PDB file of C-alpha atoms in Angstrom:
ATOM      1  CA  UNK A 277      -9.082 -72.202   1.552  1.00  0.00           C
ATOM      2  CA  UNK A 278      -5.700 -72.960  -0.544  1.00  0.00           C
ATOM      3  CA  UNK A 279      -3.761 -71.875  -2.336  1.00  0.00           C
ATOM      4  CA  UNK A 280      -4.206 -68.647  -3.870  1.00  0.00           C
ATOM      5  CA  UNK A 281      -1.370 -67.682  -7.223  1.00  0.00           C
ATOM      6  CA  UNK A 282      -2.128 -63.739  -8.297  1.00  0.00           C
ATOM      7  CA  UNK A 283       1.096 -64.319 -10.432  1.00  0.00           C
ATOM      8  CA  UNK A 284      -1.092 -62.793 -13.208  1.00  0.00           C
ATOM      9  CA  UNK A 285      -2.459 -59.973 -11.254  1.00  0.00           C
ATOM     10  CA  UNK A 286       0.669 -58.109 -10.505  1.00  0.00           C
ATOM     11  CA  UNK A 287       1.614 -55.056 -12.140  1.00  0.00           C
ATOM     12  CA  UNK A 288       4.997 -54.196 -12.949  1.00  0.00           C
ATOM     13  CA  UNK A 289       5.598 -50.661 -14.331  1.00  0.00           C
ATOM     14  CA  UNK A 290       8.343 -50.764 -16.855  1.00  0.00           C
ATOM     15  CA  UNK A 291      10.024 -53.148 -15.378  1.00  0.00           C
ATOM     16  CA  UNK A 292      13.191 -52.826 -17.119  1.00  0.00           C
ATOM     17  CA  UNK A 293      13.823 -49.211 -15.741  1.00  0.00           C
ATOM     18  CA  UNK A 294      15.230 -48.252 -12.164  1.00  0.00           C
ATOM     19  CA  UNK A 295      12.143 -48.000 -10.350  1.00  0.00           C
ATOM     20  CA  UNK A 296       9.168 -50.792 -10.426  1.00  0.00           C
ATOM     21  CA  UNK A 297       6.688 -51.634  -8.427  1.00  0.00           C
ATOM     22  CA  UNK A 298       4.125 -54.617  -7.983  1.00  0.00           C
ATOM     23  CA  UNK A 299       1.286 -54.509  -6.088  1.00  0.00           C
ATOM     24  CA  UNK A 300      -0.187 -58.158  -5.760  1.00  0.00           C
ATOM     25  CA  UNK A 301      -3.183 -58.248  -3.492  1.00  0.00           C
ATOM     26  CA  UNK A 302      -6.742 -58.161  -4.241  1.00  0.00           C
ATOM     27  CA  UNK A 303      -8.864 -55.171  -2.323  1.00  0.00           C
ATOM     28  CA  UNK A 304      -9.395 -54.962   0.334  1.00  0.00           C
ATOM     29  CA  UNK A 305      -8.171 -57.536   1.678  1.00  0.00           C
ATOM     30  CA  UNK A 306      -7.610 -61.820   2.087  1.00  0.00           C
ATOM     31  CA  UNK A 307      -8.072 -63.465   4.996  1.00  0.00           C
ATOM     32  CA  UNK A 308      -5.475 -66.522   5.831  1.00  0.00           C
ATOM     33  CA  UNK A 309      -6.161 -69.556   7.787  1.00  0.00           C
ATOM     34  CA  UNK A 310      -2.944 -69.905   9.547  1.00  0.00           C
ATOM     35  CA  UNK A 311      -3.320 -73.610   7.981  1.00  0.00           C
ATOM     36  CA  UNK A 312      -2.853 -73.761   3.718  1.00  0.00           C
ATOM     37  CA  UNK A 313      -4.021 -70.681   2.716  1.00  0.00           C
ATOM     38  CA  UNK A 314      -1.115 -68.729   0.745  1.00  0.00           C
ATOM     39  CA  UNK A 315      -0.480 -66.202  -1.874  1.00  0.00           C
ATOM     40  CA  UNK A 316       1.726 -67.374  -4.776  1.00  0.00           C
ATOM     41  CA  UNK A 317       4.014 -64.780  -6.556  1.00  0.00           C
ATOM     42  CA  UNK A 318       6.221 -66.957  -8.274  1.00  0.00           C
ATOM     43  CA  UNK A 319       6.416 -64.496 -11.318  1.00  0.00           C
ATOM     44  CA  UNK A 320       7.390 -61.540  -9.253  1.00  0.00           C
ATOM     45  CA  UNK A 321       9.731 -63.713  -7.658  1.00  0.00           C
ATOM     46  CA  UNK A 322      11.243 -63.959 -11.017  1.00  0.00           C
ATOM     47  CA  UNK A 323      11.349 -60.077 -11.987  1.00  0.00           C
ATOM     48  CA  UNK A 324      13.116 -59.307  -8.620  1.00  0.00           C
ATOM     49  CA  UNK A 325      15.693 -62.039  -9.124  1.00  0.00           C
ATOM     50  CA  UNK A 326      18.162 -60.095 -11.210  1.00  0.00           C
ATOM     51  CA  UNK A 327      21.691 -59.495 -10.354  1.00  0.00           C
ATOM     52  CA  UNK A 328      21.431 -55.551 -10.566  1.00  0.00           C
ATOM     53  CA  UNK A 329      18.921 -55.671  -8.503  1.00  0.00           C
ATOM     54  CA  UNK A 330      20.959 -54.530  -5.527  1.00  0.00           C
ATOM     55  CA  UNK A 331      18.187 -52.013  -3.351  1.00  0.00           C
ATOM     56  CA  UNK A 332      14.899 -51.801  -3.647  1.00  0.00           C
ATOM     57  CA  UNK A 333      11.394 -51.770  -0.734  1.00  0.00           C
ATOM     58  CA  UNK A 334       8.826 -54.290   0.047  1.00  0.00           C
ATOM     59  CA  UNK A 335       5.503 -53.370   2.033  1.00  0.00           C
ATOM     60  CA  UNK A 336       3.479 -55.726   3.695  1.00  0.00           C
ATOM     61  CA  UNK A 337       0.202 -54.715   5.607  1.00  0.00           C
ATOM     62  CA  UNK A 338      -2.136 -56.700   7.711  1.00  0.00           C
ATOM     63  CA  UNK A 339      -3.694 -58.329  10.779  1.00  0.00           C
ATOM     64  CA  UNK A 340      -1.551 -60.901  12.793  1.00  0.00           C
ATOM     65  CA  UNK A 341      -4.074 -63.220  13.989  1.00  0.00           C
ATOM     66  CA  UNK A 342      -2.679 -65.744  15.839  1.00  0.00           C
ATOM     67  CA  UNK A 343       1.359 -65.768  16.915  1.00  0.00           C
ATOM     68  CA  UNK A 344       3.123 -68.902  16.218  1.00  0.00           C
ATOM     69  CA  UNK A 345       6.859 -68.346  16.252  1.00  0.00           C
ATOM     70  CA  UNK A 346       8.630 -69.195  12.794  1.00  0.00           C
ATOM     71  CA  UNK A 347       5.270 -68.078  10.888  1.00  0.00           C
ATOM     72  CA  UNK A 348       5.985 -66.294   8.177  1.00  0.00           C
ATOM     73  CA  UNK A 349       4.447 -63.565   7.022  1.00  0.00           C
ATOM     74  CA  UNK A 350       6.485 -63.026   3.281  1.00  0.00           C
ATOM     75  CA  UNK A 351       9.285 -65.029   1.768  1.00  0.00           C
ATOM     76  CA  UNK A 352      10.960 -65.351  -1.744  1.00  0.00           C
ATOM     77  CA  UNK A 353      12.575 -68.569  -1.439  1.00  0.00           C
ATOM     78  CA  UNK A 354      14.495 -72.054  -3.674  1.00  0.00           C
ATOM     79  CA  UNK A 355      11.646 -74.498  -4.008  1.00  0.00           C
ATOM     80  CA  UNK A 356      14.732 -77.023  -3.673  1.00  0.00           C
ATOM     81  CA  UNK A 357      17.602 -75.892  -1.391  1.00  0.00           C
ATOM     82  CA  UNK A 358      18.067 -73.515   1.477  1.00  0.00           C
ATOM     83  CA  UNK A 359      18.226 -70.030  -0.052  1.00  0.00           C
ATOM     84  CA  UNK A 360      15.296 -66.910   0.784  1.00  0.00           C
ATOM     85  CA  UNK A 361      14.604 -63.656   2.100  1.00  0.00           C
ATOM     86  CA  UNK A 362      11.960 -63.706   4.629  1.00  0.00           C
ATOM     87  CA  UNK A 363      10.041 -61.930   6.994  1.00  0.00           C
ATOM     88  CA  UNK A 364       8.832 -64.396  10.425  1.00  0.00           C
ATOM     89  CA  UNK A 365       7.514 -64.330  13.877  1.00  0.00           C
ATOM     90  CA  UNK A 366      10.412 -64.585  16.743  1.00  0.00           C
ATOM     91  CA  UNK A 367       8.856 -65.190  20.290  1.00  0.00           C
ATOM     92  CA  UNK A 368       6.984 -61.781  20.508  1.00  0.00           C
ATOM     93  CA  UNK A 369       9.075 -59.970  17.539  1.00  0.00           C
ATOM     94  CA  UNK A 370       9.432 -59.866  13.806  1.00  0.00           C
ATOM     95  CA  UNK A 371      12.527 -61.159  12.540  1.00  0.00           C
ATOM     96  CA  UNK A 372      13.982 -60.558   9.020  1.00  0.00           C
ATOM     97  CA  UNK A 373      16.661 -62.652   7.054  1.00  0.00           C
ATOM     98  CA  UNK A 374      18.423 -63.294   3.685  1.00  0.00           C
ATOM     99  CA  UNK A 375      20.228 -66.401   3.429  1.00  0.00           C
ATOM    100  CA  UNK A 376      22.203 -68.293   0.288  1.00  0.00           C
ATOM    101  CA  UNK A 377      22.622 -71.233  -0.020  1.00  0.00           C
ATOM    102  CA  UNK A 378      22.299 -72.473   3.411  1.00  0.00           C
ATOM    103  CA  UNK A 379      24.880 -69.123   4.571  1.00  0.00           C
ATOM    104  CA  UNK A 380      22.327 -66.665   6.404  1.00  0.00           C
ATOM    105  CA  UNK A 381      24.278 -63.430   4.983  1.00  0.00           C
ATOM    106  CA  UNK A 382      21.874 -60.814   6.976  1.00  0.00           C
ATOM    107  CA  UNK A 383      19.318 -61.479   9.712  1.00  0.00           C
ATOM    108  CA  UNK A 384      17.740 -59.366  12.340  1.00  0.00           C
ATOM    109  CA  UNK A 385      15.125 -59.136  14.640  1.00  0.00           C
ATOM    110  CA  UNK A 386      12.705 -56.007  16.547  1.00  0.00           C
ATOM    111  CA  UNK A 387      13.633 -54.669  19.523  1.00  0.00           C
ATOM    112  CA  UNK A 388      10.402 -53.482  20.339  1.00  0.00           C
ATOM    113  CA  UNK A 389       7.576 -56.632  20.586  1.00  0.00           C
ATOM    114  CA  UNK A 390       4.650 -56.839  18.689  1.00  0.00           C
ATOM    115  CA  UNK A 391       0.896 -58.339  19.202  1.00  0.00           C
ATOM    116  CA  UNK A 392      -1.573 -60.287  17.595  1.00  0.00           C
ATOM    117  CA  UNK A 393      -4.915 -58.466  16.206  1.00  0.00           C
ATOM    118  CA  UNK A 394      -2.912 -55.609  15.795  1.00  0.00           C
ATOM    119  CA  UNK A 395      -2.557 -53.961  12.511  1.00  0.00           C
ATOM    120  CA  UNK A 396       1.278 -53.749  11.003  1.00  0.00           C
ATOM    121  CA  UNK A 397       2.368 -51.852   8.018  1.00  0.00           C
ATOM    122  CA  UNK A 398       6.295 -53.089   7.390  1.00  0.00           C
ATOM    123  CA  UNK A 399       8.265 -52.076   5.132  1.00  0.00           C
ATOM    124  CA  UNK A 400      11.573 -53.385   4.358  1.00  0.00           C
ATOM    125  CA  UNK A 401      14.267 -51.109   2.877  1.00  0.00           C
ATOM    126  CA  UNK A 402      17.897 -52.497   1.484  1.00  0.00           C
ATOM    127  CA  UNK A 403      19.498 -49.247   0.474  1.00  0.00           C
ATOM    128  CA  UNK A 404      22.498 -51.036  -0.953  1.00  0.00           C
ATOM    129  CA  UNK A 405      24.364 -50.717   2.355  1.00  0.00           C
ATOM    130  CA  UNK A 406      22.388 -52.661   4.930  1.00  0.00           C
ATOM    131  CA  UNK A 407      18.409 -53.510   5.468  1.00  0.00           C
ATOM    132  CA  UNK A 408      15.995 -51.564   7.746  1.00  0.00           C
ATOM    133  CA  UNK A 409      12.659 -52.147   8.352  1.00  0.00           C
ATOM    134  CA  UNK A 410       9.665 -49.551   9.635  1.00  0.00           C
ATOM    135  CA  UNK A 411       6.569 -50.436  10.899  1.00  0.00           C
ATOM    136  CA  UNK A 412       3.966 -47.850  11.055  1.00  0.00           C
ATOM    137  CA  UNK A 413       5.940 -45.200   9.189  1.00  0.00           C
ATOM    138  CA  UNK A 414       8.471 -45.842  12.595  1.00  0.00           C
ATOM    139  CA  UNK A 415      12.018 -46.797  11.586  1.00  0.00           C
ATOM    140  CA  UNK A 416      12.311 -49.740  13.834  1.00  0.00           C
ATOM    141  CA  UNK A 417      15.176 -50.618  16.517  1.00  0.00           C
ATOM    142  CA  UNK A 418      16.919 -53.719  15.312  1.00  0.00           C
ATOM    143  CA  UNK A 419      19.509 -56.337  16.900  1.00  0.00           C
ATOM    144  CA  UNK A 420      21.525 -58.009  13.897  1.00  0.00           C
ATOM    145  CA  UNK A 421      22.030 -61.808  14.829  1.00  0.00           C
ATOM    146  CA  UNK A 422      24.235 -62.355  11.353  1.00  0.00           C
ATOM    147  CA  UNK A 423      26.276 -59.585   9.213  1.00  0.00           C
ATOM    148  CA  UNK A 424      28.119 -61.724   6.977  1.00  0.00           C
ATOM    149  CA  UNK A 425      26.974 -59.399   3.945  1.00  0.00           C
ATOM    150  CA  UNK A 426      24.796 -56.569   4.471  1.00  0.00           C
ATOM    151  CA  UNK A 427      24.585 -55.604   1.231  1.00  0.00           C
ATOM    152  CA  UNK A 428      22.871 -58.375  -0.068  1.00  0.00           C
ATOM    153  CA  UNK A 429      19.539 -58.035  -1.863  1.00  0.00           C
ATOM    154  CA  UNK A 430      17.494 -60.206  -4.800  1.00  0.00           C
ATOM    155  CA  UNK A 431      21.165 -59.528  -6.726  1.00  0.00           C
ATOM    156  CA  UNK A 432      22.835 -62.827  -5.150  1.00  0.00           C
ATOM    157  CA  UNK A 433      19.295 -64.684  -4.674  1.00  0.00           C
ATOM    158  CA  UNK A 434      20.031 -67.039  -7.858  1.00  0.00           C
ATOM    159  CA  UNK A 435      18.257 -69.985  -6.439  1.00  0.00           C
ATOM    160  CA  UNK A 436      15.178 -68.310  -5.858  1.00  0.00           C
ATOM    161  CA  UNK A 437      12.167 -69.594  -7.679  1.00  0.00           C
ATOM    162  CA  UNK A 438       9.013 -68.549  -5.613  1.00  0.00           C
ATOM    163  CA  UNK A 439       7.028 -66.144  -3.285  1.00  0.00           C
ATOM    164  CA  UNK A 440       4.915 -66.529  -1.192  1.00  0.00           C
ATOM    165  CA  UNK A 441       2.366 -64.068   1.236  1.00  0.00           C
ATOM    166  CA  UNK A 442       1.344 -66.500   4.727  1.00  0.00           C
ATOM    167  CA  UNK A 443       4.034 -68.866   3.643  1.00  0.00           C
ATOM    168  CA  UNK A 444       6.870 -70.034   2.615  1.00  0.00           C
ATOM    169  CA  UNK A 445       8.928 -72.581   0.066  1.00  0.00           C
ATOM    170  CA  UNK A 446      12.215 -74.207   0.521  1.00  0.00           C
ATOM    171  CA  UNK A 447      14.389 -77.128   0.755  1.00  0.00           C
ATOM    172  CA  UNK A 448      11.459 -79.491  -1.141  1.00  0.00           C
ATOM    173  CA  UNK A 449       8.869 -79.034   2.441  1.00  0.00           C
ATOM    174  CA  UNK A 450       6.288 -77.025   0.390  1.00  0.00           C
ATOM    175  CA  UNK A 451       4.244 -74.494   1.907  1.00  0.00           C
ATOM    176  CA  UNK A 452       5.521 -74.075   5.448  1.00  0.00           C
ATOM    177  CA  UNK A 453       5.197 -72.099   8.178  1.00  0.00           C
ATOM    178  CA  UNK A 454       1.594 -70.786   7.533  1.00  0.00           C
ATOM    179  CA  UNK A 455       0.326 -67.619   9.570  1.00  0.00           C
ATOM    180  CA  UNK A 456      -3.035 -67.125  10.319  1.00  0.00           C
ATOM    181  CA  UNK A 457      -3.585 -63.142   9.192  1.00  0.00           C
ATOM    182  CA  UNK A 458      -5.302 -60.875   6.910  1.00  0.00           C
ATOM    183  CA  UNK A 459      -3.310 -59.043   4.845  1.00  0.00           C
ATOM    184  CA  UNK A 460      -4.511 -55.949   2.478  1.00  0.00           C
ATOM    185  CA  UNK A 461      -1.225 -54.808   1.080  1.00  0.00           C
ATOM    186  CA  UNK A 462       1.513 -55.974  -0.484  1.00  0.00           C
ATOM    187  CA  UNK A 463       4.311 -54.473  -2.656  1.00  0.00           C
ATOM    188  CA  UNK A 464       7.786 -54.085  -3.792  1.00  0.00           C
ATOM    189  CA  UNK A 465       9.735 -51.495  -5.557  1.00  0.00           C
ATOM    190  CA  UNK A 466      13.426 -51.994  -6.919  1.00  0.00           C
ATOM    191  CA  UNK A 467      13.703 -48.427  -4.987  1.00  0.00           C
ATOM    192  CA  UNK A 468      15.001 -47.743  -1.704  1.00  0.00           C
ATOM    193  CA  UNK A 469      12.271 -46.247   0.410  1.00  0.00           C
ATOM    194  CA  UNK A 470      12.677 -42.976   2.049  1.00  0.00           C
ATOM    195  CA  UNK A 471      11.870 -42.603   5.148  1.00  0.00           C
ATOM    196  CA  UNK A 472       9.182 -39.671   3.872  1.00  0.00           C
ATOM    197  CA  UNK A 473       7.887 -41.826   1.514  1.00  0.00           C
ATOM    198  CA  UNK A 474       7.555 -44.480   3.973  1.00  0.00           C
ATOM    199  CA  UNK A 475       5.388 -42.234   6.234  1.00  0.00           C
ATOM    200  CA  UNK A 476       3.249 -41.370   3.392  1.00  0.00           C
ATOM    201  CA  UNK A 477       2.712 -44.630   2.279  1.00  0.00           C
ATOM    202  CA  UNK A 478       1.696 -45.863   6.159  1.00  0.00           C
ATOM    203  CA  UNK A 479      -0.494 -42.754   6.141  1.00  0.00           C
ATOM    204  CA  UNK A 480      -2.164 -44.031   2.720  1.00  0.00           C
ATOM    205  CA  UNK A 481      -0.976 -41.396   0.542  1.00  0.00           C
ATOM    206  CA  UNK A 482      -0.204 -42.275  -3.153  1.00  0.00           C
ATOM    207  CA  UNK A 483       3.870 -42.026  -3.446  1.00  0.00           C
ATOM    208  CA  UNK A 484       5.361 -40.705  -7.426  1.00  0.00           C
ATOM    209  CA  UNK A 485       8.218 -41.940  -8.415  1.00  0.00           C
ATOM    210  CA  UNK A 486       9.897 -40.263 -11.160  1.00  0.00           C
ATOM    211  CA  UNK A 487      11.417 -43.523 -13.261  1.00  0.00           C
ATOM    212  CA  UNK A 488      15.081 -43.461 -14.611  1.00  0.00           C
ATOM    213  CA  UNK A 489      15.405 -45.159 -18.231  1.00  0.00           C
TER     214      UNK A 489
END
């Protein structure tokens, strides 16, 4: 149990064009304790951070074990202040935010509820206009709490020094918020999903992407 930093294990294909992608999990899968076991992705957390980094996809895939509300499944957060995207547990839903600098500028939750031992594939999309999120290929029913910018992505996330998969890192409270899961995916693209691709992907079929550069 612990902490767990694949930081070196991520693979970033040219980076520097339009369209990467990391995939940071070991196969098949890792099994979290709902107690300190985490996945650190501090360096991804640093690719992402960019300000033209304005759309782009993350995929997370796995087991909820045991529902806590506020446990968080993903988060790319400011080791020291108030600033992350993340993905948590609200009462029997899954709620997704972006916040700077203490000023949530997105957040929403699922209208449709969600149980433990079940397996979830989410994927969240920011499309440069406003974020979605599917789960199971199925473009989810939201119910936006906060719309003070919809737009905003890893572009106005300058604080942000860390991610983390079980966890997550702000304020100076260190790991918080564990969830007990397993998780066997995880990934992010500076892409915006379609909602084809997003089907194929929760089907297990291997998406192209033809890179811009």
């Amino acid at each position: 149990s612990g902490n767990v930093d694949y930081d070196a294990n991520y693979i970033v294909n040219e980076q520097g064009r339009q369209d990467h992608v990391a995939n940071t999990m070991p196969s098949p899968y890792y099994r979290f304790d709902g107690t300190n076991d985490v996945v650190t992705l501090d360096s991804l957390a640093a690719v992402l951070v960019d300000t033209s980094n304005i759309k782009g996809s993350i995929l997370w895939r796995g087991d909820i074990q045991t529902r806590t509300t506020g446990d968080v499944l993903f988060s790319f957060g400011d080791t020291s202040a108030n600033e992350m995207l993340m993905a948590d547990l609200s009462s029997n839903s899954i709620r997704v935010l972006l916040r700077v600098a203490g000023t949530t500028q997105w957040s929403f939750t699922t209208d449709d509820t969600y149980s433990a031992d079940t397996e979830l594939c989410l994927v969240l999309v920011q499309d440069g206009t406003a974020p979605i999120l599917y789960i199971n290929g199925v473009l989810q029913a939201i119910t936006r709490s906060d719309e003070t910018d919809n737009t905003a992505w890893f572009d106005v996330l300058t604080g942000v020094d860390n991610g983390r998969i079980a966890a997550r890192s702000i304020s100076g409270a260190g790991n918080a918020e564990v969830l007990a899961c397993s998780v066997n995916s995880f990934h992010s693209w500076n892409h915006a999903l379609t909602a084809p691709e997003v089907k194929e992907l929760y089907s297990g079929a291997s998406v192209p992407f033809k890179y811009k550069g």
